[in-house]
Amino acid sequence: MVIKTAEFVKSSGKWQECPEPTLPEYAFIGRSNVGKSSLINALMNHKDLAKTSGTPGKTQLINHFIINEKWYLTDLPGYGYARVSKTLRKDFENLIINYILNRKNLVNLFVLIDSRHTPQKIDIEFIEYCGESGIPFSLVFTKADKLKPNVVLANVEKYKQELLKTWEDLPEIYVTSAEKKTGGDEILAFISKTNQFLHENHVKFDN
Ligand code: GTP
Ligand code: MG
């Protein structure tokens, strides 16, 4: 997919405040600091469309971007950020959960996982929650440039084995590096193919 335009639309503190759900939407979620905002910038070939930071907890609202005037890309706050109060952490979690359960035009959630780690409880729990709630999602491993390729593959394999303990089918899996701009084309190809399918089948979301 060629990115002709990528524009910031708005930041929302509640799912009810998000833009009208008339276009297909793809959202990026994952633990705080996993690289959501950086990956969005890499996909859009834009330095600072989404705000990034070395300090976890940078993105605190639901941020909508409109791409090629045809689809929404959404940057969500991270889950599991330890260094905020319990109440604030709960607020973030409620914001995320309410968004994914209620957003009518959410076509796919990209769940980002740091490729440097073996399966983490909080990620597995979130993935299982998506599966149980019927939320369509894919897994995106991030920061692949930080490890040797065979170590990345071994970590991905460990995730697969962990998920196969509960699920028969595995989701789509992408391995990416925002730093080296790898893996993004596959994600964009998936979005493009899905948008085409929705268009051909006259899928509408706002009813
Ligand atoms: P929150 O908004 O705080 O939840 O974080 P986020 O998931 O949006 O992460 P963000 O994109 O802000 O990146 C966090 C840190 O990881 C930054 O210091 C990035 O430069 C770094 N980072 C992100 N992606 C990559 C990557 O692919 N490779 C490397 N080496 N560093 C990365
Ligand atoms: Mg962010």
GROMACS .gro file of C-alpha atoms and ligand atoms in nm:
model
  240
    1MET     CA    1   0.000   0.000   0.000
    2VAL     CA    2   0.123   0.346  -0.084
    3ILE     CA    3   0.068   0.593   0.199
    4LYS     CA    4  -0.045   0.912   0.028
    5THR     CA    5  -0.173   1.092   0.337
    6ALA     CA    6  -0.151   1.026   0.709
    7GLU     CA    7  -0.312   1.285   0.933
    8PHE     CA    8  -0.380   1.315   1.303
    9VAL     CA    9  -0.755   1.338   1.372
   10LYS     CA   10  -0.799   1.360   1.750
   11SER     CA   11  -0.713   1.226   2.094
   12SER     CA   12  -0.999   1.082   2.298
   13GLY     CA   13  -1.024   1.004   2.668
   14LYS     CA   14  -1.327   0.777   2.616
   15TRP     CA   15  -1.437   0.543   2.338
   16GLN     CA   16  -1.757   0.748   2.308
   17GLU     CA   17  -1.549   1.050   2.206
   18CYS     CA   18  -1.374   0.871   1.917
   19PRO     CA   19  -1.449   0.979   1.556
   20GLU     CA   20  -1.773   0.852   1.398
   21PRO     CA   21  -1.720   0.480   1.327
   22THR     CA   22  -1.773   0.506   0.951
   23LEU     CA   23  -1.435   0.387   0.822
   24PRO     CA   24  -1.248   0.061   0.885
   25GLU     CA   25  -1.017   0.093   1.185
   26TYR     CA   26  -0.694  -0.084   1.283
   27ALA     CA   27  -0.555  -0.033   1.632
   28PHE     CA   28  -0.214  -0.090   1.789
   29ILE     CA   29  -0.194  -0.206   2.146
   30GLY     CA   30   0.056  -0.367   2.381
   31ARG     CA   31   0.254  -0.311   2.693
   32SER     CA   32   0.376   0.036   2.766
   33ASN     CA   33   0.708   0.105   2.586
   34VAL     CA   34   0.672  -0.197   2.353
   35GLY     CA   35   0.705   0.035   2.053
   36LYS     CA   36   0.347   0.104   1.937
   37SER     CA   37   0.397   0.468   1.845
   38SER     CA   38   0.736   0.398   1.683
   39LEU     CA   39   0.589   0.121   1.467
   40ILE     CA   40   0.304   0.347   1.355
   41ASN     CA   41   0.558   0.610   1.248
   42ALA     CA   42   0.763   0.347   1.064
   43LEU     CA   43   0.452   0.216   0.883
   44MET     CA   44   0.354   0.567   0.781
   45ASN     CA   45   0.712   0.658   0.693
   46HIS     CA   46   0.676   0.961   0.916
   47LYS     CA   47   0.916   1.068   1.192
   48ASP     CA   48   0.674   1.193   1.451
   49LEU     CA   49   0.314   1.134   1.357
   50ALA     CA   50   0.263   0.941   1.681
   51LYS     CA   51   0.452   1.069   1.984
   52THR     CA   52   0.720   0.831   2.112
   53SER     CA   53   0.929   0.830   2.427
   54GLY     CA   54   1.193   0.630   2.611
   55THR     CA   55   0.976   0.669   2.923
   56PRO     CA   56   0.684   0.425   2.948
   57GLY     CA   57   0.333   0.568   2.966
   58LYS     CA   58   0.380   0.831   2.693
   59THR     CA   59   0.052   0.762   2.512
   60GLN     CA   60  -0.235   0.817   2.756
   61LEU     CA   61  -0.528   0.874   2.522
   62ILE     CA   62  -0.681   0.702   2.221
   63ASN     CA   63  -0.517   0.869   1.919
   64HIS     CA   64  -0.682   0.851   1.579
   65PHE     CA   65  -0.503   0.903   1.248
   66ILE     CA   66  -0.672   0.893   0.909
   67ILE     CA   67  -0.478   0.724   0.631
   68ASN     CA   68  -0.532   0.789   0.260
   69GLU     CA   69  -0.868   0.937   0.371
   70LYS     CA   70  -0.994   0.578   0.377
   71TRP     CA   71  -0.910   0.410   0.707
   72TYR     CA   72  -0.833   0.486   1.068
   73LEU     CA   73  -0.515   0.387   1.242
   74THR     CA   74  -0.530   0.406   1.621
   75ASP     CA   75  -0.252   0.440   1.874
   76LEU     CA   76  -0.368   0.320   2.216
   77PRO     CA   77  -0.217   0.369   2.561
   78GLY     CA   78  -0.007   0.077   2.684
   79TYR     CA   79  -0.135  -0.171   2.939
   80GLY     CA   80   0.052  -0.286   3.248
   81TYR     CA   81   0.243   0.031   3.318
   82ALA     CA   82   0.367  -0.024   3.673
   83ARG     CA   83   0.489   0.325   3.761
   84VAL     CA   84   0.151   0.496   3.790
   85SER     CA   85  -0.096   0.469   4.078
   86LYS     CA   86  -0.327   0.168   4.089
   87THR     CA   87  -0.627   0.392   4.019
   88LEU     CA   88  -0.468   0.546   3.711
   89ARG     CA   89  -0.361   0.204   3.588
   90LYS     CA   90  -0.718   0.080   3.627
   91ASP     CA   91  -0.841   0.391   3.438
   92PHE     CA   92  -0.608   0.307   3.144
   93GLU     CA   93  -0.721  -0.054   3.145
   94ASN     CA   94  -1.088   0.045   3.149
   95LEU     CA   95  -1.026   0.288   2.863
   96ILE     CA   96  -0.860   0.016   2.654
   97ILE     CA   97  -1.112  -0.258   2.736
   98ASN     CA   98  -1.413  -0.034   2.671
   99TYR     CA   99  -1.259   0.077   2.343
  100ILE     CA  100  -1.194  -0.274   2.212
  101LEU     CA  101  -1.535  -0.406   2.323
  102ASN     CA  102  -1.740  -0.114   2.192
  103ARG     CA  103  -1.566   0.022   1.885
  104LYS     CA  104  -1.796  -0.091   1.603
  105ASN     CA  105  -1.554  -0.028   1.316
  106LEU     CA  106  -1.253  -0.198   1.478
  107VAL     CA  107  -1.148  -0.445   1.210
  108ASN     CA  108  -0.826  -0.572   1.364
  109LEU     CA  109  -0.621  -0.519   1.674
  110PHE     CA  110  -0.244  -0.553   1.637
  111VAL     CA  111  -0.114  -0.677   1.972
  112LEU     CA  112   0.252  -0.580   2.004
  113ILE     CA  113   0.497  -0.797   2.193
  114ASP     CA  114   0.859  -0.716   2.270
  115SER     CA  115   1.057  -0.981   2.083
  116ARG     CA  116   1.333  -0.974   2.346
  117HIS     CA  117   1.126  -1.152   2.606
  118THR     CA  118   0.991  -1.500   2.660
  119PRO     CA  119   0.610  -1.513   2.710
  120GLN     CA  120   0.502  -1.262   2.974
  121LYS     CA  121   0.193  -1.324   3.189
  122ILE     CA  122   0.035  -0.986   3.119
  123ASP     CA  123   0.063  -1.031   2.738
  124ILE     CA  124  -0.068  -1.387   2.747
  125GLU     CA  125  -0.361  -1.273   2.964
  126PHE     CA  126  -0.441  -0.990   2.725
  127ILE     CA  127  -0.423  -1.220   2.421
  128GLU     CA  128  -0.650  -1.472   2.592
  129TYR     CA  129  -0.894  -1.194   2.679
  130CYS     CA  130  -0.908  -1.091   2.311
  131GLY     CA  131  -0.966  -1.451   2.205
  132GLU     CA  132  -1.242  -1.507   2.461
  133SER     CA  133  -1.408  -1.176   2.370
  134GLY     CA  134  -1.406  -1.253   1.997
  135ILE     CA  135  -1.182  -0.955   1.912
  136PRO     CA  136  -0.997  -1.013   1.582
  137PHE     CA  137  -0.627  -0.966   1.645
  138SER     CA  138  -0.278  -1.035   1.512
  139LEU     CA  139   0.051  -1.053   1.700
  140VAL     CA  140   0.333  -0.817   1.613
  141PHE     CA  141   0.677  -0.878   1.758
  142THR     CA  142   0.872  -0.552   1.795
  143LYS     CA  143   1.234  -0.437   1.827
  144ALA     CA  144   1.365  -0.735   1.629
  145ASP     CA  145   1.682  -0.534   1.550
  146LYS     CA  146   1.790  -0.569   1.913
  147LEU     CA  147   1.848  -0.946   1.884
  148LYS     CA  148   2.000  -1.196   1.645
  149PRO     CA  149   1.734  -1.328   1.402
  150ASN     CA  150   1.754  -1.684   1.536
  151VAL     CA  151   1.692  -1.561   1.893
  152VAL     CA  152   1.387  -1.364   1.772
  153LEU     CA  153   1.254  -1.675   1.599
  154ALA     CA  154   1.309  -1.883   1.913
  155ASN     CA  155   1.116  -1.629   2.122
  156VAL     CA  156   0.831  -1.623   1.868
  157GLU     CA  157   0.823  -2.001   1.879
  158LYS     CA  158   0.793  -1.996   2.259
  159TYR     CA  159   0.490  -1.768   2.228
  160LYS     CA  160   0.333  -1.998   1.973
  161GLN     CA  161   0.381  -2.298   2.201
  162GLU     CA  162   0.234  -2.106   2.496
  163LEU     CA  163  -0.075  -2.007   2.293
  164LEU     CA  164  -0.122  -2.357   2.152
  165LYS     CA  165  -0.175  -2.476   2.510
  166THR     CA  166  -0.510  -2.293   2.501
  167TRP     CA  167  -0.595  -2.231   2.133
  168GLU     CA  168  -0.613  -2.459   1.833
  169ASP     CA  169  -0.540  -2.187   1.580
  170LEU     CA  170  -0.268  -1.928   1.595
  171PRO     CA  171  -0.327  -1.566   1.490
  172GLU     CA  172  -0.130  -1.400   1.211
  173ILE     CA  173   0.220  -1.319   1.332
  174TYR     CA  174   0.446  -1.035   1.215
  175VAL     CA  175   0.807  -0.970   1.316
  176THR     CA  176   0.906  -0.604   1.294
  177SER     CA  177   1.165  -0.342   1.368
  178ALA     CA  178   1.064   0.023   1.366
  179GLU     CA  179   1.433   0.110   1.379
  180LYS     CA  180   1.523  -0.085   1.064
  181LYS     CA  181   1.177  -0.045   0.907
  182THR     CA  182   1.125  -0.417   0.858
  183GLY     CA  183   0.803  -0.619   0.872
  184GLY     CA  184   0.583  -0.317   0.806
  185ASP     CA  185   0.504  -0.400   0.444
  186GLU     CA  186   0.340  -0.726   0.549
  187ILE     CA  187   0.118  -0.540   0.797
  188LEU     CA  188   0.021  -0.282   0.535
  189ALA     CA  189  -0.049  -0.559   0.281
  190PHE     CA  190  -0.286  -0.724   0.531
  191ILE     CA  191  -0.467  -0.393   0.593
  192SER     CA  192  -0.490  -0.326   0.221
  193LYS     CA  193  -0.632  -0.671   0.147
  194THR     CA  194  -0.882  -0.641   0.433
  195ASN     CA  195  -0.997  -0.296   0.321
  196GLN     CA  196  -1.047  -0.430  -0.030
  197PHE     CA  197  -1.259  -0.717   0.104
  198LEU     CA  198  -1.473  -0.480   0.316
  199HIS     CA  199  -1.519  -0.249   0.017
  200GLU     CA  200  -1.619  -0.529  -0.221
  201ASN     CA  201  -1.868  -0.663   0.032
  202HIS     CA  202  -2.016  -0.318   0.108
  203VAL     CA  203  -1.950  -0.359   0.480
  204LYS     CA  204  -2.087  -0.069   0.691
  205PHE     CA  205  -2.019  -0.027   1.061
  206ASP     CA  206  -2.243   0.251   1.190
  207ASN     CA  207  -2.564   0.066   1.260
  208GTP     P1  208   0.377   0.407   2.541
  208GTP     O1  209   0.311   0.511   2.456
  208GTP     O2  210   0.452   0.466   2.656
  208GTP     O3  211   0.284   0.298   2.583
  208GTP     O4  212   0.498   0.339   2.455
  208GTP     P2  213   0.497   0.285   2.304
  208GTP     O5  214   0.458   0.142   2.303
  208GTP     O6  215   0.422   0.375   2.214
  208GTP     O7  216   0.654   0.288   2.270
  208GTP     P3  217   0.737   0.395   2.185
  208GTP     O8  218   0.707   0.381   2.041
  208GTP     O9  219   0.721   0.530   2.247
  208GTP    O10  220   0.885   0.339   2.204
  208GTP     C1  221   0.943   0.316   2.330
  208GTP     C2  222   1.094   0.313   2.319
  208GTP    O11  223   1.137   0.198   2.243
  208GTP     C3  224   1.154   0.434   2.248
  208GTP    O12  225   1.274   0.468   2.314
  208GTP     C4  226   1.182   0.382   2.106
  208GTP    O13  227   1.288   0.450   2.043
  208GTP     C5  228   1.218   0.237   2.131
  208GTP     N1  229   1.183   0.153   2.015
  208GTP     C6  230   1.061   0.139   1.960
  208GTP     N2  231   1.062   0.055   1.854
  208GTP     C7  232   1.191   0.016   1.841
  208GTP     C8  233   1.257  -0.073   1.748
  208GTP    O14  234   1.202  -0.133   1.655
  208GTP     N3  235   1.393  -0.092   1.768
  208GTP     C9  236   1.460  -0.031   1.869
  208GTP     N4  237   1.590  -0.056   1.881
  208GTP     N5  238   1.401   0.053   1.956
  208GTP    C10  239   1.268   0.077   1.943
  209MG      MG  240   0.298   0.532   2.256
   0.00000   0.00000   0.00000
